[in-house]
PDB file of C-alpha atoms in Angstrom:
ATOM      1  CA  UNK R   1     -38.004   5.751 -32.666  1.00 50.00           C
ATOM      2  CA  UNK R   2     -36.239   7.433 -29.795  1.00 52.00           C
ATOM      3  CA  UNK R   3     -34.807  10.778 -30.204  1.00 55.00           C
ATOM      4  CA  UNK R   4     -31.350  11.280 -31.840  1.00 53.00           C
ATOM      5  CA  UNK R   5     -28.960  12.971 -29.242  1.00 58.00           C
ATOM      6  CA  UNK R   6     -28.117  16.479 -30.406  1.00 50.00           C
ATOM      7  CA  UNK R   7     -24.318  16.592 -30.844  1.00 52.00           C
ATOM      8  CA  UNK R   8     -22.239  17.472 -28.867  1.00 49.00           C
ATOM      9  CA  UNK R   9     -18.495  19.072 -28.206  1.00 47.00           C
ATOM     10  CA  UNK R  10     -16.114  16.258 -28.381  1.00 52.00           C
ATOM     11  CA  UNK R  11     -14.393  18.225 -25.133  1.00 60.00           C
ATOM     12  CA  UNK R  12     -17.682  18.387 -23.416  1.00 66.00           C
ATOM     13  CA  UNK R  13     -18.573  14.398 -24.279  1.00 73.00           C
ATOM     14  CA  UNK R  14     -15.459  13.379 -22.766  1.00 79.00           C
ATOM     15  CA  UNK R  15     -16.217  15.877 -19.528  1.00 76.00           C
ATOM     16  CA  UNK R  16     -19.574  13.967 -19.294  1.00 75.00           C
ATOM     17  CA  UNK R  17     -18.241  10.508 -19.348  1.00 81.00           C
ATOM     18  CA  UNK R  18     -15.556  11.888 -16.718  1.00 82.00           C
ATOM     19  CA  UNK R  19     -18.221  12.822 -14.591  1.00 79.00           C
ATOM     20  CA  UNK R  20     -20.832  10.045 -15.262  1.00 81.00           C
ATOM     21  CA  UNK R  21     -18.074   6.989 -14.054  1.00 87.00           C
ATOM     22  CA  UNK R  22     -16.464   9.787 -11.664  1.00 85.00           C
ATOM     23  CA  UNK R  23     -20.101  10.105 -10.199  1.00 84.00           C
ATOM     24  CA  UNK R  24     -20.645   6.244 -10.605  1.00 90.00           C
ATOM     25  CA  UNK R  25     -17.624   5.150  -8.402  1.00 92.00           C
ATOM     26  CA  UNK R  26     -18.210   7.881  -5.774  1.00 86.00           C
ATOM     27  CA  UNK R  27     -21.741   7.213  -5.470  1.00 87.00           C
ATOM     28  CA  UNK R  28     -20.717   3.357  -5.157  1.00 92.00           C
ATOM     29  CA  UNK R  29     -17.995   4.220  -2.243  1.00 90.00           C
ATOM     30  CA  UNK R  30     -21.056   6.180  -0.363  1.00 86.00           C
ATOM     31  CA  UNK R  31     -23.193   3.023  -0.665  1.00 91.00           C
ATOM     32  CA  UNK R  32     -20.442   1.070   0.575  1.00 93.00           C
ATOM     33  CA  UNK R  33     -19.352   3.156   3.360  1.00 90.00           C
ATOM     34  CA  UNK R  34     -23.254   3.070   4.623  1.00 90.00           C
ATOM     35  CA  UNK R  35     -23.415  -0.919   3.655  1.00 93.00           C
ATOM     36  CA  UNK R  36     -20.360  -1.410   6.137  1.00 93.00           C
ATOM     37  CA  UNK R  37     -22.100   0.732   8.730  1.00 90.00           C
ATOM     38  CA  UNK R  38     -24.542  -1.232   8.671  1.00 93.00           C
ATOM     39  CA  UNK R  39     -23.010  -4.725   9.210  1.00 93.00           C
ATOM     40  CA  UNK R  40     -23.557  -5.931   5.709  1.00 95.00           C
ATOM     41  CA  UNK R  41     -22.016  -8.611   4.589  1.00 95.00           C
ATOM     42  CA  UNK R  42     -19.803  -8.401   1.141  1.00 95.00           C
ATOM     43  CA  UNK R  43     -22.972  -9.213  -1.515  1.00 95.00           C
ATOM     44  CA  UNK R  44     -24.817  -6.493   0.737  1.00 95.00           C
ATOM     45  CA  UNK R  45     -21.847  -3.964   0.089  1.00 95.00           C
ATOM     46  CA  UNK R  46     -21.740  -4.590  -3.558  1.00 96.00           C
ATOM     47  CA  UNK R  47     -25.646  -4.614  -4.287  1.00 95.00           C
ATOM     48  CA  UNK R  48     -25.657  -1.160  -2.014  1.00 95.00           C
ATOM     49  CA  UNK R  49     -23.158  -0.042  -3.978  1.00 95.00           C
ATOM     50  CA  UNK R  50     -24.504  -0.809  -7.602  1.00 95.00           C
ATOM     51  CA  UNK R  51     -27.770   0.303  -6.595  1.00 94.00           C
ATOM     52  CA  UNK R  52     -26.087   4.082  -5.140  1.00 92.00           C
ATOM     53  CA  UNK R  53     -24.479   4.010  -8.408  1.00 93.00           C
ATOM     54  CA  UNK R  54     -26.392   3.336 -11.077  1.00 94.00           C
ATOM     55  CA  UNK R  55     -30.264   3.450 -10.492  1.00 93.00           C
ATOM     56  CA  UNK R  56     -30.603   7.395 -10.790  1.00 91.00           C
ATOM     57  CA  UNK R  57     -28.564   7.049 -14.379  1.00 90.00           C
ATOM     58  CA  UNK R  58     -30.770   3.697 -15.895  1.00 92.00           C
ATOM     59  CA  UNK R  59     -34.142   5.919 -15.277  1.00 92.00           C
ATOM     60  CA  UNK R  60     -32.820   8.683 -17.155  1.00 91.00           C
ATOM     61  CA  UNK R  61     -31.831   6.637 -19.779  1.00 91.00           C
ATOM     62  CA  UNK R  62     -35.066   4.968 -20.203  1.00 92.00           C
ATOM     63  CA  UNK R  63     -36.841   8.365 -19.756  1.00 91.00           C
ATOM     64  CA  UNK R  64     -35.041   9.621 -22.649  1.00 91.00           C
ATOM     65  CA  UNK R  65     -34.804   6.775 -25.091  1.00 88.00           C
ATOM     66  CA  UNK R  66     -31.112   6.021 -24.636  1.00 85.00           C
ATOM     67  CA  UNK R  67     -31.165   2.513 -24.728  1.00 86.00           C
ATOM     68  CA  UNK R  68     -29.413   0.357 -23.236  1.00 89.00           C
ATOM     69  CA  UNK R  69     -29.286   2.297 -20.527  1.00 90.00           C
ATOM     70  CA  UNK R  70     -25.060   3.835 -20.018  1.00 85.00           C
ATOM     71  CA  UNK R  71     -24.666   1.175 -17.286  1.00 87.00           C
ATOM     72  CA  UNK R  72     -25.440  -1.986 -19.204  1.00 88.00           C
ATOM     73  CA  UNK R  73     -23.837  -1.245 -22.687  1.00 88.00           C
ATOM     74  CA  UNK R  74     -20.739  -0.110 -21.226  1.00 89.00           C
ATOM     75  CA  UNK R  75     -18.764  -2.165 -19.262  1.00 92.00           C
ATOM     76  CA  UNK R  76     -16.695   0.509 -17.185  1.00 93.00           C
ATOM     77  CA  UNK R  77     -19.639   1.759 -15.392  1.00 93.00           C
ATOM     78  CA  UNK R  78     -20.243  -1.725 -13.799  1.00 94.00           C
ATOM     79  CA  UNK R  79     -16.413  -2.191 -13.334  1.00 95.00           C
ATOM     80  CA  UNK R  80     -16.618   1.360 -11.337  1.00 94.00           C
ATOM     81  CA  UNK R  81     -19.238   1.054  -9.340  1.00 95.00           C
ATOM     82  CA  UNK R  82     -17.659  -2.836  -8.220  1.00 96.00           C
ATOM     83  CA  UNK R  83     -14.510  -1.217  -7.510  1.00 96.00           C
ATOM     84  CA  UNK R  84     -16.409   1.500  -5.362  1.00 95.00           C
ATOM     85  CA  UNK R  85     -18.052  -1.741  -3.263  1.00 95.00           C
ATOM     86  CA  UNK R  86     -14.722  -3.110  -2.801  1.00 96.00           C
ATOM     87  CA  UNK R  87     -12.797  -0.266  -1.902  1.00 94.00           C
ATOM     88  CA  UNK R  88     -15.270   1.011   0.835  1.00 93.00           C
ATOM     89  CA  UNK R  89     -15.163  -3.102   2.116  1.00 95.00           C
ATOM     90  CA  UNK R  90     -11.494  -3.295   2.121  1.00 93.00           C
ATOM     91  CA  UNK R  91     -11.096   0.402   3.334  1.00 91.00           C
ATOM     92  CA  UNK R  92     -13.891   1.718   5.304  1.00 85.00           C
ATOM     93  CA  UNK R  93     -11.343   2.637   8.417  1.00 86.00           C
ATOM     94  CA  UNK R  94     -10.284   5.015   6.441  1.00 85.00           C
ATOM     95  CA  UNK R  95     -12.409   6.316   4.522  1.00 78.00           C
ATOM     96  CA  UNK R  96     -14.440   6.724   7.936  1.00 75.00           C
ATOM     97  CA  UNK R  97     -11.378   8.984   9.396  1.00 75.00           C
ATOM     98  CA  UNK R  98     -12.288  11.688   6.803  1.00 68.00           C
ATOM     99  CA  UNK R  99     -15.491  12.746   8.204  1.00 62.00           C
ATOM    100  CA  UNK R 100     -18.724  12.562   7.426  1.00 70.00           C
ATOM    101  CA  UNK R 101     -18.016  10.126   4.465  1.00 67.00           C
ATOM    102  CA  UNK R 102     -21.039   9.202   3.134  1.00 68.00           C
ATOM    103  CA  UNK R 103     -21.996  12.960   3.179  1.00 77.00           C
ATOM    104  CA  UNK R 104     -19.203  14.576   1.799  1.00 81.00           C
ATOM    105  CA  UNK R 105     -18.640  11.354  -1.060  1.00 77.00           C
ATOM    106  CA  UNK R 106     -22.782  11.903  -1.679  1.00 79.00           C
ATOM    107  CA  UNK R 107     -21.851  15.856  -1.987  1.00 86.00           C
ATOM    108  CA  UNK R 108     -19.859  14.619  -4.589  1.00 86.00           C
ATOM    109  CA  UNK R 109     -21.816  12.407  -6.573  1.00 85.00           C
ATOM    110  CA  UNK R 110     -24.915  14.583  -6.574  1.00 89.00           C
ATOM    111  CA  UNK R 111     -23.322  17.447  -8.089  1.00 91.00           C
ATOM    112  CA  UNK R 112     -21.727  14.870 -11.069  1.00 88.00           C
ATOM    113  CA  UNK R 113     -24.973  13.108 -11.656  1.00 89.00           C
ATOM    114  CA  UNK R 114     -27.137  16.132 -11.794  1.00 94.00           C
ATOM    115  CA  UNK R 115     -24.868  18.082 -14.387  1.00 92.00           C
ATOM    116  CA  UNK R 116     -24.564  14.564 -16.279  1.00 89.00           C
ATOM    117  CA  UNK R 117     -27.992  13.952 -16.257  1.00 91.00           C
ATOM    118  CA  UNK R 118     -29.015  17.193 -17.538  1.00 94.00           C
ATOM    119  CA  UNK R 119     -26.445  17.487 -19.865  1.00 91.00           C
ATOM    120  CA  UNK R 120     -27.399  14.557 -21.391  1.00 90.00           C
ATOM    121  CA  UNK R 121     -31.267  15.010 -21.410  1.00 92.00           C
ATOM    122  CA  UNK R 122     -30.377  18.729 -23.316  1.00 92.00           C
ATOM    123  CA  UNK R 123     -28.464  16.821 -25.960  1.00 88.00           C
ATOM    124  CA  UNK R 124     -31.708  14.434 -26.351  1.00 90.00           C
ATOM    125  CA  UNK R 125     -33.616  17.515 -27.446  1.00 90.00           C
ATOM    126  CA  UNK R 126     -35.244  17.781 -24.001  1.00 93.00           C
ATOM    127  CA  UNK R 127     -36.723  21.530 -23.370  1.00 93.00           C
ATOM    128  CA  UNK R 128     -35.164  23.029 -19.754  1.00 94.00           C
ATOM    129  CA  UNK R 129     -37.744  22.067 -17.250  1.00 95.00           C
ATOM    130  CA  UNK R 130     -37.832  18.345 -17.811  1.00 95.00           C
ATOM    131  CA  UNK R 131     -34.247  18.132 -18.226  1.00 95.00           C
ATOM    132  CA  UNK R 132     -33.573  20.081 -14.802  1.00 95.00           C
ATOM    133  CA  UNK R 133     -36.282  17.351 -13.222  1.00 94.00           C
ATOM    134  CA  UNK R 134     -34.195  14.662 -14.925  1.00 94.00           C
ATOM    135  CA  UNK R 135     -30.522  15.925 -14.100  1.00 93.00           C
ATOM    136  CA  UNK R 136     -32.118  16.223 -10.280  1.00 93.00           C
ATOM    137  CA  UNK R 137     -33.641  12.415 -10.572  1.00 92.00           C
ATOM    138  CA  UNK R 138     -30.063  11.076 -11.880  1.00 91.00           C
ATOM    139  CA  UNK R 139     -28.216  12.409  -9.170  1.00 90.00           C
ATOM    140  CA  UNK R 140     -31.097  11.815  -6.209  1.00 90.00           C
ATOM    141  CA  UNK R 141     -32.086   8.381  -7.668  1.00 90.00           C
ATOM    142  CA  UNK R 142     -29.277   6.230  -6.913  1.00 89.00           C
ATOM    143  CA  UNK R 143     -29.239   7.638  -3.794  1.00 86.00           C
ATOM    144  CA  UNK R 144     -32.927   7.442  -2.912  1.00 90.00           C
ATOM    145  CA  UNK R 145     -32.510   3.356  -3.696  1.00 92.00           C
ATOM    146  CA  UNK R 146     -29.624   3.481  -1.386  1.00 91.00           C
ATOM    147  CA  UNK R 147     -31.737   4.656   1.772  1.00 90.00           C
ATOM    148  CA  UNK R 148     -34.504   2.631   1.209  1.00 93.00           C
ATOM    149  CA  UNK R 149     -32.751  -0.836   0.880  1.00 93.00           C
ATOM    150  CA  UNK R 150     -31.175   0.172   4.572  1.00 92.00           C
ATOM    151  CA  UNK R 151     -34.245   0.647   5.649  1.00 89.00           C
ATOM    152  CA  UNK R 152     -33.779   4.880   5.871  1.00 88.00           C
ATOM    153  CA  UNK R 153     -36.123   7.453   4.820  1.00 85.00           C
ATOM    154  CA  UNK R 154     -34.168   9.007   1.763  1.00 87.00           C
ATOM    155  CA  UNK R 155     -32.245  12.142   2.121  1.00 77.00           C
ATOM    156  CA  UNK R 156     -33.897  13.842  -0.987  1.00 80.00           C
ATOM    157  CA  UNK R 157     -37.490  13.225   1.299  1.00 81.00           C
ATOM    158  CA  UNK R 158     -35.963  15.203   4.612  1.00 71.00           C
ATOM    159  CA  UNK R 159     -35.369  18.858   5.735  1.00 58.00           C
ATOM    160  CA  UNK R 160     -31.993  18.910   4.762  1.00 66.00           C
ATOM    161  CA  UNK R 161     -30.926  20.718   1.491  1.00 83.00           C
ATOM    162  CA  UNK R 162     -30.435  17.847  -1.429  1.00 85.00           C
ATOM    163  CA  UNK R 163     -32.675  18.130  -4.339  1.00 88.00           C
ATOM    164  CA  UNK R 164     -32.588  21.836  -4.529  1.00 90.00           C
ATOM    165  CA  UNK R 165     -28.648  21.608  -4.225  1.00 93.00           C
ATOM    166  CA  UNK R 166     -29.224  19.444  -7.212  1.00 93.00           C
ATOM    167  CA  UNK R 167     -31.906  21.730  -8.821  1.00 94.00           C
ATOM    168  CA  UNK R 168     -29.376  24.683  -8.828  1.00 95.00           C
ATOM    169  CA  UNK R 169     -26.781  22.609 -10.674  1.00 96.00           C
ATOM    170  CA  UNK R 170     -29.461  22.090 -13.268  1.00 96.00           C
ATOM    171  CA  UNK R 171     -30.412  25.731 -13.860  1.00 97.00           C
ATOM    172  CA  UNK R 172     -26.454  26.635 -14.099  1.00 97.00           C
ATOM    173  CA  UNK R 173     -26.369  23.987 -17.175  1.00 96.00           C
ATOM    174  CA  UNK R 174     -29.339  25.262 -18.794  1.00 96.00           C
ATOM    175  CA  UNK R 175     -28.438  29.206 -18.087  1.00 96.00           C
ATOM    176  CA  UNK R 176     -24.851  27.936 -19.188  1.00 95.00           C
ATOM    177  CA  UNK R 177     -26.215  26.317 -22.755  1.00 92.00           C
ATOM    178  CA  UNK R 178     -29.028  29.631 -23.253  1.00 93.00           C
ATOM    179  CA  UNK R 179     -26.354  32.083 -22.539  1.00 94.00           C
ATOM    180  CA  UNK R 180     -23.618  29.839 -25.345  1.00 90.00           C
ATOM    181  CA  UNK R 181     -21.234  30.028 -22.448  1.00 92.00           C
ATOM    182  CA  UNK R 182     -18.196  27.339 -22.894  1.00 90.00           C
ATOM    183  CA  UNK R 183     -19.602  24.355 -21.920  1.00 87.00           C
ATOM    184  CA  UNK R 184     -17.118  22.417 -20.203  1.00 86.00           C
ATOM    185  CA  UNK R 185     -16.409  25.565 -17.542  1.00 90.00           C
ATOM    186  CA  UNK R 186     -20.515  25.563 -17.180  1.00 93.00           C
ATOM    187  CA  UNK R 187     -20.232  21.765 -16.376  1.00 91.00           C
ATOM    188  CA  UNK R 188     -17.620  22.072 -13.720  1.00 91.00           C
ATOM    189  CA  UNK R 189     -19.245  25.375 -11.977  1.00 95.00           C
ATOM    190  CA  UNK R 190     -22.574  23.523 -11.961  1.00 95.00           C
ATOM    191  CA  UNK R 191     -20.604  20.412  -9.900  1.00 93.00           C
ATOM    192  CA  UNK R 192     -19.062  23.309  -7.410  1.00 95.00           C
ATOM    193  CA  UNK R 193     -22.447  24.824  -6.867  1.00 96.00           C
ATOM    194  CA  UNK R 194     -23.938  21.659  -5.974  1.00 95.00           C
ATOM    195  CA  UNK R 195     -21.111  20.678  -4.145  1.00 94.00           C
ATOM    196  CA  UNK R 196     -20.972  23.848  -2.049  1.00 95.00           C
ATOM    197  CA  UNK R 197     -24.639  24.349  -1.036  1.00 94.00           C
ATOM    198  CA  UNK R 198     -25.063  20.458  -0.185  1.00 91.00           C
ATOM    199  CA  UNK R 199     -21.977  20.492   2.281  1.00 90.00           C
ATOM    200  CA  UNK R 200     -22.520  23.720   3.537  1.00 91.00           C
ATOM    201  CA  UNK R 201     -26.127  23.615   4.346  1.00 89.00           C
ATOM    202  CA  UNK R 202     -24.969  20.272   5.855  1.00 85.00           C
ATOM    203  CA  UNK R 203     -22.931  22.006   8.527  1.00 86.00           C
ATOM    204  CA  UNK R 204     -25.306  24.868   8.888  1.00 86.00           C
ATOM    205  CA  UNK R 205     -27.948  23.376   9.296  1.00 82.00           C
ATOM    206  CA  UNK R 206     -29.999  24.669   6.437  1.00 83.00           C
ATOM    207  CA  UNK R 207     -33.068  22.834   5.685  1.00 78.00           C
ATOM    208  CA  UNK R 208     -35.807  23.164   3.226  1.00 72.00           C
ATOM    209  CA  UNK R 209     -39.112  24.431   3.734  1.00 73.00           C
ATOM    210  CA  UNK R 210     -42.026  22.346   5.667  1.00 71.00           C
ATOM    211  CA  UNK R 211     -45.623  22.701   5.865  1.00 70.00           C
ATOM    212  CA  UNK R 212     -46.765  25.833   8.462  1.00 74.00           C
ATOM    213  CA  UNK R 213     -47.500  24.188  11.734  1.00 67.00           C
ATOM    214  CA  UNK R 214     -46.047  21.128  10.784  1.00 59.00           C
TER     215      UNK R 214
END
């Protein structure tokens, strides 16, 4: 029998759906945007864009026992993350004028997915440390699918800062939920943290660790 979800805050259930189909469509419009880039047709925009969207979130789901997975037992995730494909197809030009799209729309989604994702494993009775790894595999799965069907070596696999962004999202929930600090503020700090580091080690040029002589 899989575990029975701890309950939760009806204010902070709502925040997480919010987030989850917030995090859904922008994750969609960044596998769009990087589908039209790369002279896809319209079924290769809307599979990038379902696979951006929703892969990192069906894993979790699986992980944890929530079955069906979000995506397939709720219609409005699939509806979201088809509007995302068709929105960066019709609008790309755009979208494309804002800057770095698929960066600053992946900024975005990471920091929903990863306080989602760990949200929700915490409420399945998961202990912190394979919660944080799960709230940091929602929000780098979808992602991580995205890169590889274009052929890309994922983000979460290069220098740049991604995962850890994502990691320190994680340990704001969890020091959030140990501390009995309001949850819904926790929730939205945890997306501006991610946010923040992702873009600005983005246009600092901060980059993780590598091997010594490497």
């Amino acid at each position: 029998m899989p575990p029975l979800p701890i309950p939760m805050p009806t204010d902070l259930s709502t925040l997480l759906m919010a987030m989850d189909l917030v995090g859904v469509f922008v994750f969609g419009l960044s596998g769009g945007t990087l589908a039209v880039r790369k002279k896809l047709d319209l079924v290769g925009v809307m599979v990038l864009s379902l696979a951006a969207a929703l892969a990192g979130g069906v894993v979790r789901d699986l992980l944890i026992g929530a079955l069906p997975p979000a995506s397939l037992g709720d219609d409005r995730y699939l509806l979201a993350a088809l509007a995302a494909g068709l929105a960066a197809f019709l609008f790309h030009r755009p979208i494309n004028r804002l800057g770095k799209p698929v960066m600053v729309l992946d900024a975005a989604g990471l920091g929903l997915f990863t306080v989602a994702g760990c949200s929700k494993a915490l409420a399945y009775g998961l202990s912190p440390l394979p919660a944080a790894l799960l709230g940091v595999m929602t929000a780098c799965g979808g992602g991580a699918v995205r890169d590889l069907l274009v052929a890309e070596v994922p983000r979460v696999l290069r220098e740049e800062i991604y995962a850890m962004a994502a990691l320190l999202g994680a340990v704001v929930v969890i020091a959030g939920q140990r501390l009995e600090l309001p949850p819904v503020p926790v929730a939205v700090v945890g997306v501006l943290a991610v946010f923040t580091l992702r873009v600005v080690s983005v246009l600092r040029g901060w980059s993780a660790p590598r091997a010594p002589g490497s």
